[in-house]
Amino acid sequence: MTPVRVVGGGPGGMLLAHLLARAGIPVTLLEAHKDFDRRFRGDSLHPWTLELLDQLGLADGLLALPHHPARWFRFHTPAGTLTPTDYGALDSRFPYVALMPQARFLDYLASESLRYPSFELRTGARVSGLVEEDGVVTGVRIGEEELPASLVVAADGRFSKVRNLAGLPARSLGAQTDILWFELPHRDTDPPDADVDLYFGADHYVGLLAGPENWQVGYSLPKGGYAAARAAGVEPIRAFLREHVGWLADRADLLAEFGQTTLLSVEIARVDTWHRPGLLLIGDAAHVISPVGGNGILMALQDAVAAANRLVPALRSGGVHETDLIAVQADRQAGRPEAVFFPRSALKPVQAAAMLRAGLDLDGELLALAAASHSGEPGHLDGAARILAGAGLDEGFLQNTPDLPLDADLAAAWRVAGTPPSSLAQNCSGKHAAMLATCVANGWDLATYRDPGHPLQRAVRAHVEALTGADATHVAVDGCGAPLFSTTVAGLARAFAALATADPGTPEGRVAAAIRGNPWWLGGTGRLPTRLIEAVPGLIAKDGAEGVFAAALPDGRALAVKVLDGSPRPLPAIVAAVLGTVPEEIAHVPVLGHGVEVGSVEAVGSSS
């Protein structure tokens, strides 16, 4: 197998190369420098990082090396001290941040990786170009040497040479601060609980990181303020320490000249697409973030794990396709709970609660139907007609798009019989009938009930925003013709948690009770939400088009899922992996080859 070439020996690149080598994948780690020893690289290893390393059998050996276990993260201000984080309160084997020079961490990982015959480390290997064939990256150049690659991974940091060579621009998201780093020695009289501390003044702050030998001190500058700071010299920095970090005053004069400082230019940027055929970006090469709190190391290691989870099976199966690279980025970005999206029909239970608050008088099976994307079975059509009749209306008032039943067998039977599409058969007819009944209850205009400015839709939008805790920043037209309000993934989960935990007599509690008590009315025979609600006590759930799903349990645990390629196929496996209480006959999603099961869809990763 042609080796994977990982460019950049930082934490992300090193861990990915290690994981590939452990899996028996030939991999070469290319580091431009002769060693890993650069001053003031990120030195913070978070509890999650240590737990991950522990799972890999690496934590004990690493923590046998000199380090400082930092329990606290604190802000010291003129008004007092705040402690936003006490790592000691974590239920973890590692209730602290391990502060260790990054070179020591990287040297350890490199030594462990060299145990595997498929791992190669080349230092002083500065990439000068990419080898391409028909638009596919097939290797890298180091001087005049060409190294073929089954995949090139750019893990070469915020100023990524490979990213620039590949023509994948980083979009700046703005940064307002730069940092000057320097070191001061420990003293026996230093506060014993000083760990990771920020000291704030009027125009600057100082960050302190404890270490095995010295204090790392970071002095903030306004973005682009380096030239002015250099002209002013070190005395303003020493004066800040004397005034705001009094216990360092006795050694402030050890900062004798500006040459003792190192500038960290803080950047925050993102590459919209992390890949090209044959090439993947990870870590700061893909998303440059603030170094505050060691976030860069944490996110780079998470990238490495996500990438290994996708790349190892692909490489073992014959090669990496661009769909695998798309999946790596999707796995990492899918964890963005505040991403804005259209929840499609998964929002219907929230819309039903809004209509109850606006005067709709439904309960039981018909209220479940108001929140449904039904299959178009005869009982569903009869139920929608009953909602209309209760308001003195008939099918002619419906404005949802005429369609055949959602159930494939029923739709085929309608075609054979020559039965035309109808609004009553369309899967949203229960919602539209309930919307009309709400308008009748309030004396609102029936002809314009789908207009986003209609009193009904304004009431629905307000309640969607209230339950999700997110502004409906975008309004579209759903497939049925009704307005569709955007929210966030986390917002949809919050809304379902609110429904599932609501008091029984409230509109939200009534919707939850209707769904739990009438799952067939919410979906239909064999439908995923119906089967899940029948199988999991107390669950409420709702699907939506384009791979959307939401569910919640009575204890308030909730999930919201958006499958990025729009396919609903992985939903049973994803929901089962998160809930953990789903019967195997629902959770199992077979993969067929020539009509024979050759595998199954499996959820890989973690929920967030």
PDB file of C-alpha atoms in Angstrom, residues 357-545:
ATOM      1  CA  ARG A 357     -51.889  28.013  22.713  1.00  0.00           C
ATOM      2  CA  ALA A 358     -53.685  29.954  19.990  1.00  0.00           C
ATOM      3  CA  GLY A 359     -57.036  28.267  20.705  1.00  0.00           C
ATOM      4  CA  LEU A 360     -57.030  24.934  18.851  1.00  0.00           C
ATOM      5  CA  ASP A 361     -59.194  22.391  20.685  1.00  0.00           C
ATOM      6  CA  LEU A 362     -57.803  18.935  19.925  1.00  0.00           C
ATOM      7  CA  ASP A 363     -56.477  16.060  21.995  1.00  0.00           C
ATOM      8  CA  GLY A 364     -55.661  12.388  21.608  1.00  0.00           C
ATOM      9  CA  GLU A 365     -55.364  10.851  18.176  1.00  0.00           C
ATOM     10  CA  LEU A 366     -56.405  13.985  16.284  1.00  0.00           C
ATOM     11  CA  LEU A 367     -53.820  16.118  18.104  1.00  0.00           C
ATOM     12  CA  ALA A 368     -51.185  13.498  17.229  1.00  0.00           C
ATOM     13  CA  LEU A 369     -52.369  13.758  13.619  1.00  0.00           C
ATOM     14  CA  ALA A 370     -51.950  17.551  13.761  1.00  0.00           C
ATOM     15  CA  ALA A 371     -48.254  16.896  14.534  1.00  0.00           C
ATOM     16  CA  ALA A 372     -47.939  14.085  11.989  1.00  0.00           C
ATOM     17  CA  SER A 373     -46.331  13.283   8.691  1.00  0.00           C
ATOM     18  CA  HIS A 374     -48.781  10.468   8.163  1.00  0.00           C
ATOM     19  CA  SER A 375     -48.537   7.606   5.696  1.00  0.00           C
ATOM     20  CA  GLY A 376     -51.866   8.328   4.038  1.00  0.00           C
ATOM     21  CA  GLU A 377     -53.602   5.229   5.364  1.00  0.00           C
ATOM     22  CA  PRO A 378     -57.426   5.369   5.386  1.00  0.00           C
ATOM     23  CA  GLY A 379     -57.588   6.181   9.095  1.00  0.00           C
ATOM     24  CA  HIS A 380     -55.270   9.157   8.624  1.00  0.00           C
ATOM     25  CA  LEU A 381     -57.413  10.596   5.859  1.00  0.00           C
ATOM     26  CA  ASP A 382     -60.541  10.069   7.935  1.00  0.00           C
ATOM     27  CA  GLY A 383     -58.892  11.792  10.909  1.00  0.00           C
ATOM     28  CA  ALA A 384     -57.925  14.870   8.883  1.00  0.00           C
ATOM     29  CA  ALA A 385     -61.459  15.082   7.568  1.00  0.00           C
ATOM     30  CA  ARG A 386     -62.765  14.887  11.160  1.00  0.00           C
ATOM     31  CA  ILE A 387     -60.543  17.817  12.205  1.00  0.00           C
ATOM     32  CA  LEU A 388     -61.959  19.856   9.338  1.00  0.00           C
ATOM     33  CA  ALA A 389     -65.550  18.825  10.077  1.00  0.00           C
ATOM     34  CA  GLY A 390     -65.125  19.835  13.711  1.00  0.00           C
ATOM     35  CA  ALA A 391     -64.395  23.353  12.497  1.00  0.00           C
ATOM     36  CA  GLY A 392     -67.292  23.321  10.017  1.00  0.00           C
ATOM     37  CA  LEU A 393     -64.958  22.872   7.026  1.00  0.00           C
ATOM     38  CA  ASP A 394     -64.208  20.296   4.353  1.00  0.00           C
ATOM     39  CA  GLU A 395     -61.284  19.219   2.175  1.00  0.00           C
ATOM     40  CA  GLY A 396     -61.843  22.094  -0.202  1.00  0.00           C
ATOM     41  CA  PHE A 397     -60.370  24.528   2.313  1.00  0.00           C
ATOM     42  CA  LEU A 398     -57.011  22.712   2.435  1.00  0.00           C
ATOM     43  CA  GLN A 399     -54.134  24.453   0.651  1.00  0.00           C
ATOM     44  CA  ASN A 400     -51.415  21.847   1.139  1.00  0.00           C
ATOM     45  CA  THR A 401     -49.938  20.394  -2.059  1.00  0.00           C
ATOM     46  CA  PRO A 402     -52.060  17.521  -3.441  1.00  0.00           C
ATOM     47  CA  ASP A 403     -50.157  14.245  -3.361  1.00  0.00           C
ATOM     48  CA  LEU A 404     -50.467  10.480  -3.246  1.00  0.00           C
ATOM     49  CA  PRO A 405     -50.129   8.680   0.103  1.00  0.00           C
ATOM     50  CA  LEU A 406     -46.632   8.612   1.551  1.00  0.00           C
ATOM     51  CA  ASP A 407     -46.875   4.829   1.951  1.00  0.00           C
ATOM     52  CA  ALA A 408     -45.377   3.310  -1.216  1.00  0.00           C
ATOM     53  CA  ASP A 409     -47.853   0.417  -1.485  1.00  0.00           C
ATOM     54  CA  LEU A 410     -50.833   2.694  -1.041  1.00  0.00           C
ATOM     55  CA  ALA A 411     -49.434   5.165  -3.567  1.00  0.00           C
ATOM     56  CA  ALA A 412     -49.041   2.311  -6.090  1.00  0.00           C
ATOM     57  CA  ALA A 413     -52.604   1.171  -5.462  1.00  0.00           C
ATOM     58  CA  TRP A 414     -53.889   4.705  -6.061  1.00  0.00           C
ATOM     59  CA  ARG A 415     -52.004   4.860  -9.359  1.00  0.00           C
ATOM     60  CA  VAL A 416     -53.423   1.510 -10.487  1.00  0.00           C
ATOM     61  CA  ALA A 417     -56.910   2.636  -9.568  1.00  0.00           C
ATOM     62  CA  GLY A 418     -56.429   5.970 -11.331  1.00  0.00           C
ATOM     63  CA  THR A 419     -57.106   7.901  -8.129  1.00  0.00           C
ATOM     64  CA  PRO A 420     -55.660  11.423  -8.459  1.00  0.00           C
ATOM     65  CA  PRO A 421     -53.456  13.083  -5.818  1.00  0.00           C
ATOM     66  CA  SER A 422     -55.359  14.943  -3.111  1.00  0.00           C
ATOM     67  CA  SER A 423     -54.617  17.388  -0.323  1.00  0.00           C
ATOM     68  CA  LEU A 424     -56.240  15.026   2.180  1.00  0.00           C
ATOM     69  CA  ALA A 425     -53.835  12.209   1.230  1.00  0.00           C
ATOM     70  CA  GLN A 426     -50.730  14.417   1.420  1.00  0.00           C
ATOM     71  CA  ASN A 427     -48.774  13.652   4.604  1.00  0.00           C
ATOM     72  CA  CYS A 428     -49.210  17.146   6.113  1.00  0.00           C
ATOM     73  CA  SER A 429     -53.001  17.248   5.877  1.00  0.00           C
ATOM     74  CA  GLY A 430     -53.406  16.847   9.649  1.00  0.00           C
ATOM     75  CA  LYS A 431     -51.276  19.938  10.265  1.00  0.00           C
ATOM     76  CA  HIS A 432     -53.098  21.980   7.632  1.00  0.00           C
ATOM     77  CA  ALA A 433     -56.502  20.894   8.934  1.00  0.00           C
ATOM     78  CA  ALA A 434     -55.414  21.951  12.437  1.00  0.00           C
ATOM     79  CA  MET A 435     -54.169  25.286  11.105  1.00  0.00           C
ATOM     80  CA  LEU A 436     -57.569  25.928   9.536  1.00  0.00           C
ATOM     81  CA  ALA A 437     -59.357  24.894  12.752  1.00  0.00           C
ATOM     82  CA  THR A 438     -57.153  27.332  14.709  1.00  0.00           C
ATOM     83  CA  CYS A 439     -58.103  30.109  12.286  1.00  0.00           C
ATOM     84  CA  VAL A 440     -61.810  29.305  12.732  1.00  0.00           C
ATOM     85  CA  ALA A 441     -61.422  29.412  16.523  1.00  0.00           C
ATOM     86  CA  ASN A 442     -59.962  32.916  16.271  1.00  0.00           C
ATOM     87  CA  GLY A 443     -61.994  34.308  13.384  1.00  0.00           C
ATOM     88  CA  TRP A 444     -58.879  34.661  11.249  1.00  0.00           C
ATOM     89  CA  ASP A 445     -58.910  34.698   7.465  1.00  0.00           C
ATOM     90  CA  LEU A 446     -58.897  31.184   5.983  1.00  0.00           C
ATOM     91  CA  ALA A 447     -57.759  32.041   2.460  1.00  0.00           C
ATOM     92  CA  THR A 448     -54.348  33.371   3.547  1.00  0.00           C
ATOM     93  CA  TYR A 449     -53.497  31.011   6.421  1.00  0.00           C
ATOM     94  CA  ARG A 450     -50.207  29.964   4.739  1.00  0.00           C
ATOM     95  CA  ASP A 451     -48.919  33.547   4.531  1.00  0.00           C
ATOM     96  CA  PRO A 452     -45.964  34.089   6.933  1.00  0.00           C
ATOM     97  CA  GLY A 453     -47.558  37.381   7.980  1.00  0.00           C
ATOM     98  CA  HIS A 454     -50.888  35.741   8.894  1.00  0.00           C
ATOM     99  CA  PRO A 455     -51.729  35.892  12.635  1.00  0.00           C
ATOM    100  CA  LEU A 456     -51.584  32.092  12.775  1.00  0.00           C
ATOM    101  CA  GLN A 457     -48.066  31.907  11.359  1.00  0.00           C
ATOM    102  CA  ARG A 458     -46.862  34.800  13.515  1.00  0.00           C
ATOM    103  CA  ALA A 459     -48.101  32.898  16.568  1.00  0.00           C
ATOM    104  CA  VAL A 460     -46.419  29.699  15.390  1.00  0.00           C
ATOM    105  CA  ARG A 461     -43.142  31.490  14.744  1.00  0.00           C
ATOM    106  CA  ALA A 462     -43.162  33.130  18.169  1.00  0.00           C
ATOM    107  CA  HIS A 463     -43.711  29.784  19.877  1.00  0.00           C
ATOM    108  CA  VAL A 464     -41.027  28.082  17.790  1.00  0.00           C
ATOM    109  CA  GLU A 465     -38.581  30.758  18.934  1.00  0.00           C
ATOM    110  CA  ALA A 466     -39.730  30.449  22.554  1.00  0.00           C
ATOM    111  CA  LEU A 467     -39.357  26.652  22.749  1.00  0.00           C
ATOM    112  CA  THR A 468     -36.142  26.417  20.730  1.00  0.00           C
ATOM    113  CA  GLY A 469     -34.482  29.446  22.317  1.00  0.00           C
ATOM    114  CA  ALA A 470     -33.265  30.452  18.844  1.00  0.00           C
ATOM    115  CA  ASP A 471     -34.381  33.200  16.498  1.00  0.00           C
ATOM    116  CA  ALA A 472     -36.093  32.020  13.324  1.00  0.00           C
ATOM    117  CA  THR A 473     -33.633  33.912  11.159  1.00  0.00           C
ATOM    118  CA  HIS A 474     -34.823  32.323   7.917  1.00  0.00           C
ATOM    119  CA  VAL A 475     -38.331  31.629   6.614  1.00  0.00           C
ATOM    120  CA  ALA A 476     -38.916  29.338   3.642  1.00  0.00           C
ATOM    121  CA  VAL A 477     -41.850  27.495   2.102  1.00  0.00           C
ATOM    122  CA  ASP A 478     -42.016  23.815   3.040  1.00  0.00           C
ATOM    123  CA  GLY A 479     -42.988  21.156   0.533  1.00  0.00           C
ATOM    124  CA  CYS A 480     -46.589  21.253   1.686  1.00  0.00           C
ATOM    125  CA  GLY A 481     -46.820  25.024   1.134  1.00  0.00           C
ATOM    126  CA  ALA A 482     -46.780  26.132   4.776  1.00  0.00           C
ATOM    127  CA  PRO A 483     -44.090  28.491   6.116  1.00  0.00           C
ATOM    128  CA  LEU A 484     -40.965  26.763   7.411  1.00  0.00           C
ATOM    129  CA  PHE A 485     -39.015  28.469  10.182  1.00  0.00           C
ATOM    130  CA  SER A 486     -35.316  27.882  10.732  1.00  0.00           C
ATOM    131  CA  THR A 487     -33.794  27.008  14.083  1.00  0.00           C
ATOM    132  CA  THR A 488     -30.591  25.402  15.343  1.00  0.00           C
ATOM    133  CA  VAL A 489     -29.851  21.741  15.950  1.00  0.00           C
ATOM    134  CA  ALA A 490     -29.537  22.443  19.673  1.00  0.00           C
ATOM    135  CA  GLY A 491     -32.720  24.516  19.533  1.00  0.00           C
ATOM    136  CA  LEU A 492     -34.707  21.620  18.092  1.00  0.00           C
ATOM    137  CA  ALA A 493     -33.388  19.356  20.858  1.00  0.00           C
ATOM    138  CA  ARG A 494     -34.324  21.987  23.480  1.00  0.00           C
ATOM    139  CA  ALA A 495     -37.836  22.194  22.081  1.00  0.00           C
ATOM    140  CA  PHE A 496     -38.318  18.425  22.256  1.00  0.00           C
ATOM    141  CA  ALA A 497     -36.971  18.367  25.806  1.00  0.00           C
ATOM    142  CA  ALA A 498     -39.508  21.045  26.715  1.00  0.00           C
ATOM    143  CA  LEU A 499     -42.331  18.997  25.178  1.00  0.00           C
ATOM    144  CA  ALA A 500     -41.248  15.752  26.842  1.00  0.00           C
ATOM    145  CA  THR A 501     -40.984  17.275  30.331  1.00  0.00           C
ATOM    146  CA  ALA A 502     -43.991  19.600  30.216  1.00  0.00           C
ATOM    147  CA  ASP A 503     -46.762  19.411  32.800  1.00  0.00           C
ATOM    148  CA  PRO A 504     -49.674  17.289  31.536  1.00  0.00           C
ATOM    149  CA  GLY A 505     -52.219  20.106  31.334  1.00  0.00           C
ATOM    150  CA  THR A 506     -50.089  22.502  29.335  1.00  0.00           C
ATOM    151  CA  PRO A 507     -50.257  22.685  25.538  1.00  0.00           C
ATOM    152  CA  GLU A 508     -46.784  21.132  25.340  1.00  0.00           C
ATOM    153  CA  GLY A 509     -47.762  18.379  27.757  1.00  0.00           C
ATOM    154  CA  ARG A 510     -50.918  17.669  25.765  1.00  0.00           C
ATOM    155  CA  VAL A 511     -48.904  17.297  22.547  1.00  0.00           C
ATOM    156  CA  ALA A 512     -46.462  14.936  24.258  1.00  0.00           C
ATOM    157  CA  ALA A 513     -49.312  12.856  25.692  1.00  0.00           C
ATOM    158  CA  ALA A 514     -51.018  12.667  22.303  1.00  0.00           C
ATOM    159  CA  ILE A 515     -47.816  11.472  20.611  1.00  0.00           C
ATOM    160  CA  ARG A 516     -47.031   8.886  23.299  1.00  0.00           C
ATOM    161  CA  GLY A 517     -50.575   7.556  23.330  1.00  0.00           C
ATOM    162  CA  ASN A 518     -51.150   7.512  19.563  1.00  0.00           C
ATOM    163  CA  PRO A 519     -47.905   6.719  17.745  1.00  0.00           C
ATOM    164  CA  TRP A 520     -49.645   5.277  14.684  1.00  0.00           C
ATOM    165  CA  TRP A 521     -51.387   8.593  14.113  1.00  0.00           C
ATOM    166  CA  LEU A 522     -48.033  10.419  14.131  1.00  0.00           C
ATOM    167  CA  GLY A 523     -46.571   8.284  11.334  1.00  0.00           C
ATOM    168  CA  GLY A 524     -48.122   5.045  10.296  1.00  0.00           C
ATOM    169  CA  THR A 525     -47.539   1.338   9.896  1.00  0.00           C
ATOM    170  CA  GLY A 526     -43.827   0.488   9.996  1.00  0.00           C
ATOM    171  CA  ARG A 527     -42.680   4.114  10.231  1.00  0.00           C
ATOM    172  CA  LEU A 528     -39.583   4.835  12.346  1.00  0.00           C
ATOM    173  CA  PRO A 529     -41.140   7.359  14.776  1.00  0.00           C
ATOM    174  CA  THR A 530     -44.114   5.070  15.329  1.00  0.00           C
ATOM    175  CA  ARG A 531     -41.937   2.021  16.008  1.00  0.00           C
ATOM    176  CA  LEU A 532     -39.620   3.912  18.337  1.00  0.00           C
ATOM    177  CA  ILE A 533     -42.441   5.427  20.391  1.00  0.00           C
ATOM    178  CA  GLU A 534     -44.066   2.003  20.705  1.00  0.00           C
ATOM    179  CA  ALA A 535     -40.764   0.432  21.793  1.00  0.00           C
ATOM    180  CA  VAL A 536     -39.286   3.043  24.158  1.00  0.00           C
ATOM    181  CA  PRO A 537     -41.477   3.993  27.156  1.00  0.00           C
ATOM    182  CA  GLY A 538     -42.182   7.711  27.411  1.00  0.00           C
ATOM    183  CA  LEU A 539     -40.394   8.636  24.198  1.00  0.00           C
ATOM    184  CA  ILE A 540     -41.631  11.337  21.863  1.00  0.00           C
ATOM    185  CA  ALA A 541     -40.108  11.475  18.388  1.00  0.00           C
ATOM    186  CA  LYS A 542     -40.643  13.036  14.983  1.00  0.00           C
ATOM    187  CA  ASP A 543     -38.924  12.741  11.641  1.00  0.00           C
ATOM    188  CA  GLY A 544     -38.492  15.335   8.931  1.00  0.00           C
ATOM    189  CA  ALA A 545     -37.469  15.380   5.296  1.00  0.00           C
TER     190      ALA A 545
END
